Coordinates of C-alpha atoms in Angstrom, one line a residue:
X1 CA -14.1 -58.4 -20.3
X2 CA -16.1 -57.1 -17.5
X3 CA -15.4 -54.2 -15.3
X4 CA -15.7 -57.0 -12.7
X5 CA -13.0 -59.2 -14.2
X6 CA -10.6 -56.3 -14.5
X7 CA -11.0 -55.3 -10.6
X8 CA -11.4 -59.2 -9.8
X9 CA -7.8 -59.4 -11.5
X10 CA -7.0 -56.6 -9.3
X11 CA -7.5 -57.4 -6.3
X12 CA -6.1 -60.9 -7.1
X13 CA -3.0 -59.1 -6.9
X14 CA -2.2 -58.6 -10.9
X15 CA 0.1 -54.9 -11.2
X16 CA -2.0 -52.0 -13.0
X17 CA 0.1 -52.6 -15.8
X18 CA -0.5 -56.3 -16.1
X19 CA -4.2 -55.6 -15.7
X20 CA -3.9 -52.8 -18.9
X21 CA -2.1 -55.0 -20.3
X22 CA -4.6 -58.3 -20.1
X23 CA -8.0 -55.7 -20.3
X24 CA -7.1 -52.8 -22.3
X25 CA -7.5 -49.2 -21.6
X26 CA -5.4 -46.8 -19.9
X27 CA -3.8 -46.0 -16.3
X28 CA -6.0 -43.0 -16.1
X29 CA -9.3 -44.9 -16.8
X30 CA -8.0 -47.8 -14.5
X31 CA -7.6 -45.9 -11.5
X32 CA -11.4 -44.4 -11.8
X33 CA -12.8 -47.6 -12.2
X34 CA -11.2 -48.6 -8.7
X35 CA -11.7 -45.5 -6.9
X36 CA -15.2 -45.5 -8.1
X37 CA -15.5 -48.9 -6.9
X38 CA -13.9 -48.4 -3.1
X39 CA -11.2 -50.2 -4.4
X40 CA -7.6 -49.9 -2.4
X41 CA -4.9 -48.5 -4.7
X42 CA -1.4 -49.9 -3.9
X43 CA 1.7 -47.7 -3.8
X44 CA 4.5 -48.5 -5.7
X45 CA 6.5 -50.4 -2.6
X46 CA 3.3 -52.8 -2.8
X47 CA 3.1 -53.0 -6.4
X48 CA 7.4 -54.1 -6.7
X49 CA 6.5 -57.5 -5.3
X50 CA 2.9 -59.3 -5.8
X51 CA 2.2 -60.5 -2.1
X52 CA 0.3 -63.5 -3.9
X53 CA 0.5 -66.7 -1.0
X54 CA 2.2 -69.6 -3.2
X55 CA -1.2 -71.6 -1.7
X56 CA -4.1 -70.1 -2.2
X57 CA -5.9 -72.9 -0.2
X58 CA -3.8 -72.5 2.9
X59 CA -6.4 -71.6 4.9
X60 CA -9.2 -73.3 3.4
X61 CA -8.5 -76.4 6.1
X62 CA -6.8 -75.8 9.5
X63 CA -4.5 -79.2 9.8
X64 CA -0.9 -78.6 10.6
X65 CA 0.4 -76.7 13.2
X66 CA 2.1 -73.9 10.7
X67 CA -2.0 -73.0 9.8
X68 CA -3.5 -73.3 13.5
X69 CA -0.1 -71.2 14.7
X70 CA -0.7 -68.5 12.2
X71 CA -3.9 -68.5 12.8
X72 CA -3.7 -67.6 16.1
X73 CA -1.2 -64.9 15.7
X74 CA -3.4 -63.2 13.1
X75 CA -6.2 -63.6 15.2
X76 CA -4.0 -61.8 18.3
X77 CA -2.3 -59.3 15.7
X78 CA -3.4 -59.2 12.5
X79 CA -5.7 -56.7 10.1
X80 CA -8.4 -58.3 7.6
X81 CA -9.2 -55.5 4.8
X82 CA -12.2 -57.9 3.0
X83 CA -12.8 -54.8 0.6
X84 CA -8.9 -54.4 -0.6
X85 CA -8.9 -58.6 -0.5
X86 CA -5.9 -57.3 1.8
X87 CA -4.0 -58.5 5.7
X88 CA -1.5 -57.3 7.3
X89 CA 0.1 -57.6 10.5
X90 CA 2.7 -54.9 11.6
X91 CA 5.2 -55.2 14.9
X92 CA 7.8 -53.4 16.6
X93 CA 10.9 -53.9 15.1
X94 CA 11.8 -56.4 17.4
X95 CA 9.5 -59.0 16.5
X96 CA 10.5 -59.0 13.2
X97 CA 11.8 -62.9 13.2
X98 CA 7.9 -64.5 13.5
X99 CA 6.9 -62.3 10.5
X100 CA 10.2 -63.7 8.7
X101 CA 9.3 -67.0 9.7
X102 CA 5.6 -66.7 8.7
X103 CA 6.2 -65.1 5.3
X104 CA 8.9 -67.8 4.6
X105 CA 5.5 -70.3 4.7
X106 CA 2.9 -68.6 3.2
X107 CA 5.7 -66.8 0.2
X108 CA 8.4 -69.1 0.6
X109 CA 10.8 -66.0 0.8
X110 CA 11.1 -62.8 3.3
X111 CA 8.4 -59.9 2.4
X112 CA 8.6 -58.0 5.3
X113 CA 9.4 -55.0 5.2
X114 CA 10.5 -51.9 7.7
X115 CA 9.2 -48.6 8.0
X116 CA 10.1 -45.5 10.4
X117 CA 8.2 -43.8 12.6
X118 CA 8.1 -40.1 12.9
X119 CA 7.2 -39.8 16.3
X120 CA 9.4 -41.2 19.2
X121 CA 7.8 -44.8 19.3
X122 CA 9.9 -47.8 17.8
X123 CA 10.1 -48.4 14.4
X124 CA 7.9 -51.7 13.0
X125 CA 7.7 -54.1 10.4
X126 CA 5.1 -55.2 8.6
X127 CA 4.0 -58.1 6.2
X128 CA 1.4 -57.9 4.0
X129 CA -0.6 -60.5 1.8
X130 CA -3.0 -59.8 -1.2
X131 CA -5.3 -62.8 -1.4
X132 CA -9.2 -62.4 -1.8
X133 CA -9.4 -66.1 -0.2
X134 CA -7.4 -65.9 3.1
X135 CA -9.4 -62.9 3.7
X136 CA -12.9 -64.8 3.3
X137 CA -11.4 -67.6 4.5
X138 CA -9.9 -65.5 8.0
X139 CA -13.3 -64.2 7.6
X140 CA -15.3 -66.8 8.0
X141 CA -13.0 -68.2 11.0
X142 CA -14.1 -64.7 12.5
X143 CA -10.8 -62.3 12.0
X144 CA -13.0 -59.4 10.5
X145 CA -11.5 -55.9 10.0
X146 CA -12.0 -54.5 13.4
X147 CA -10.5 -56.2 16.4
X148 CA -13.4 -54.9 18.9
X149 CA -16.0 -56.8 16.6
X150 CA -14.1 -60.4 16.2
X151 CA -17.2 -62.6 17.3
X152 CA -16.8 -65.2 15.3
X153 CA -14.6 -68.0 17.0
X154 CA -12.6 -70.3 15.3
X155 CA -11.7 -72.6 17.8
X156 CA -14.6 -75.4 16.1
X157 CA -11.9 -75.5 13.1
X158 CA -9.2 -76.6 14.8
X159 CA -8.5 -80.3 15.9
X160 CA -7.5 -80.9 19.5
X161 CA -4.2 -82.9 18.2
X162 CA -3.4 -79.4 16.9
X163 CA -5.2 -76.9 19.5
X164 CA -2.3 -75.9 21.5
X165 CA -0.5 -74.5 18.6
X166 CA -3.2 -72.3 17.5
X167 CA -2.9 -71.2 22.0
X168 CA 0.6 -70.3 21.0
X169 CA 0.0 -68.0 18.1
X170 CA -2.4 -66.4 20.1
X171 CA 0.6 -66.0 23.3
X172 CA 3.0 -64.7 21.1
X173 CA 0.4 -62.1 19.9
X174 CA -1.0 -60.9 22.8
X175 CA -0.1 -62.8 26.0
X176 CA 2.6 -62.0 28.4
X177 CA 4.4 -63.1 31.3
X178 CA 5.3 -60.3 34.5
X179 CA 5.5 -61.5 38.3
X180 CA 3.3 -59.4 40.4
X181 CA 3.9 -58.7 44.1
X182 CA 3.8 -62.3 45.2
X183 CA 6.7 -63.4 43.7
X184 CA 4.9 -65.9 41.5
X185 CA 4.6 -65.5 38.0
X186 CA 1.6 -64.9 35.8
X187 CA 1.1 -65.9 32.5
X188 CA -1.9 -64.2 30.8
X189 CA -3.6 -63.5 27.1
X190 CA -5.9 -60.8 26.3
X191 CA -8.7 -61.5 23.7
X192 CA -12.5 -60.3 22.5
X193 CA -15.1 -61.6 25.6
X194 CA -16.2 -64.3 23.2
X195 CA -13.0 -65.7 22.0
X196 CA -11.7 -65.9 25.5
X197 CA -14.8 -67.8 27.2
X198 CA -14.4 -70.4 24.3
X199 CA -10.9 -70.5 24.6
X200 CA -11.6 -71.2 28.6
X201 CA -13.7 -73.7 27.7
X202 CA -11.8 -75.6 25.2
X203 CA -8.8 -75.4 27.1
X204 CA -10.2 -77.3 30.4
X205 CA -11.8 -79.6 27.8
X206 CA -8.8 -80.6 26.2
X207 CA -6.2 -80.1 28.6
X208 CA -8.3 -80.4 31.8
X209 CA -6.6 -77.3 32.5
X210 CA -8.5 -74.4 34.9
X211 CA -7.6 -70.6 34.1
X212 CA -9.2 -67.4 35.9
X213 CA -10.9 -65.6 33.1
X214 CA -12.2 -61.5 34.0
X215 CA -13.4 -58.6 32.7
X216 CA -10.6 -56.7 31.4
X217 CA -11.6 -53.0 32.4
X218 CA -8.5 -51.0 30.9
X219 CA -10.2 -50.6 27.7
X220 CA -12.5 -48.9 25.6
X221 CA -14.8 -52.1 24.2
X222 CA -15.5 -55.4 26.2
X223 CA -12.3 -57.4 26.4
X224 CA -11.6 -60.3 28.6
X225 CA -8.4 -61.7 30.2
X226 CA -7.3 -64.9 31.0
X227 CA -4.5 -65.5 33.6
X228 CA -2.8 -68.7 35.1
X229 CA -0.8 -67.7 38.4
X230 CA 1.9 -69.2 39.9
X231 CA 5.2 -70.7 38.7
X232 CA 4.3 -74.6 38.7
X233 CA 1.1 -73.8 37.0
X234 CA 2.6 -71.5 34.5
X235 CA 4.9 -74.2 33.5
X236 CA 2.2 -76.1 33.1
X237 CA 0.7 -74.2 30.7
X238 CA 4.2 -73.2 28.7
X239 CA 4.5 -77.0 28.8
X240 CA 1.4 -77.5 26.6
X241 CA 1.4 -74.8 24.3
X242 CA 5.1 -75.4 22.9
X243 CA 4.8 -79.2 23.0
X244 CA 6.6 -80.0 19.5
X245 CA 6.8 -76.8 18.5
X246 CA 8.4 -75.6 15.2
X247 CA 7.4 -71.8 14.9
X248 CA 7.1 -69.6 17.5
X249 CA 8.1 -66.1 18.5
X250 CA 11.7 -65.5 19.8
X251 CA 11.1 -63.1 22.2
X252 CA 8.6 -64.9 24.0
X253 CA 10.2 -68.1 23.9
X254 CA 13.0 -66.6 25.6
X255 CA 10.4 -66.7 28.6
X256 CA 10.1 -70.0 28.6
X257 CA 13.4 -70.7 30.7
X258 CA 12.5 -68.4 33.0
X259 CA 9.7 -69.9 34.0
X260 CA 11.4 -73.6 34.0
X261 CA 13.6 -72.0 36.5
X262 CA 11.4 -70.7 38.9
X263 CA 9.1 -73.8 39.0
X264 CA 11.7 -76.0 40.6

């Protein structure tokens, strides 16, 4: 075997022992063939449990609404290593039930896992998945390792029947509801300037739904935002995007009455 097989194997998710075991050699010559290849070393709370998706070709077609909702909340929150084949999406503590719920499809069991911080912040969870495929898959849709470069936009993968789930994932990721001065409330999502004009466009396409899209100013890199105001029209918009819903966030479902309330 090649020294491309054994990191191949690797990076597939296989233990250091399993690969010594399959390739020969030693733990010592192992770990300088990855290190000399850039290759991500996992700790031993990684290694107990080989976060190996039960489908590798879960991404490979965006059809149902479990794949364009996760999606969209990878898009919004998650972290696409391409060189360590690994993603990961970490939360505050308190959003811990949507990682359960999506490592319950893609493992078919809980793998998330809770970590402290040091500091004075909250403590988070994370879930992480070893899969050389979902990450050139999530790739390819445009999730690459750096949210600030995310120019690729998947919304061309995603049938219309199925659109608004992929809007949800996206919400419960990085949207929000407040009520400004006015009194009416505002539902808005932050995103990459390119993902949020397409997402502008596709929504009045499909839903023949207007939202105010501008400049977001408040950080570092070009971001947009796109906000719907007023209660009716929020409803609207909470209307659509948990229409048939199976998976969604708890926390920001609990919004969802609020804004039934002050529409009538």
């Amino acid at each position: 075997m090649s020294n491309k097989d054994i990191i191949k194997d690797y990076i597939g998710g296989m233990s250091q022992r399993q690969v010594i075991k399959t390739h020969g050699g030693s733990y010592t010559s192992l770990k300088v063939l990855l290190n000399d290849n850039n290759i991500y070393i996992r700790n031993n709370s990684e290694s107990k449990v080989k976060n190996n998706p039960t489908d590798e070709l879960f991404f490979d077609e965006i059809n149902t609404e479990e794949k364009a909702y996760i999606l969209g909340f990878l898009w919004a929150d998650g972290y696409n290593n391409i060189k360590c084949s690994k993603i990961e999406c970490s939360l505050a503590e308190q959003d811990k039930d949507i990682l359960i719920k999506i490592s319950l499809i893609i493992f078919g069991d809980d793998r998330v896992k809770q970590y402290n911080r040091d500091d004075t912040r909250q403590d988070r969870v994370s879930l992480v998945i070893f899969s050389e495929r979902f990450c050139e898959r999530l790739n390819g849709y445009g999730l690459n390792t750096l949210r600030n470069s995310k120019e690729g936009v998947p919304l061309c993968h995603i049938p219309d029947d199925i659109f608004h789930h992929f809007i949800r994932g996206l919400w419960d990721g990085d949207g929000s509801v407040y009520t400004p001065a006015d009194n009416q409330l505002s539902t808005q999502f932050i995103g990459s300037c390119k993902l949020c004009d397409h997402l502008h466009e596709r929504i009045q396409s499909v839903y023949d739904f207007s939202i105010n899209i501008v400049d977001d100013k408040s950080y570092s890199f070009p971001m947009k935002r796109l906000n719907i105001h007023g209660n009716i029209r929020s409803r609207v918009f909470l209307d659509i995007i948990y229409r048939n819903a199976t998976i969604y966030s708890d926390r920001k479902f609990s919004k969802y009455p609020l804004v039934v309330r002050c529409s009538h």
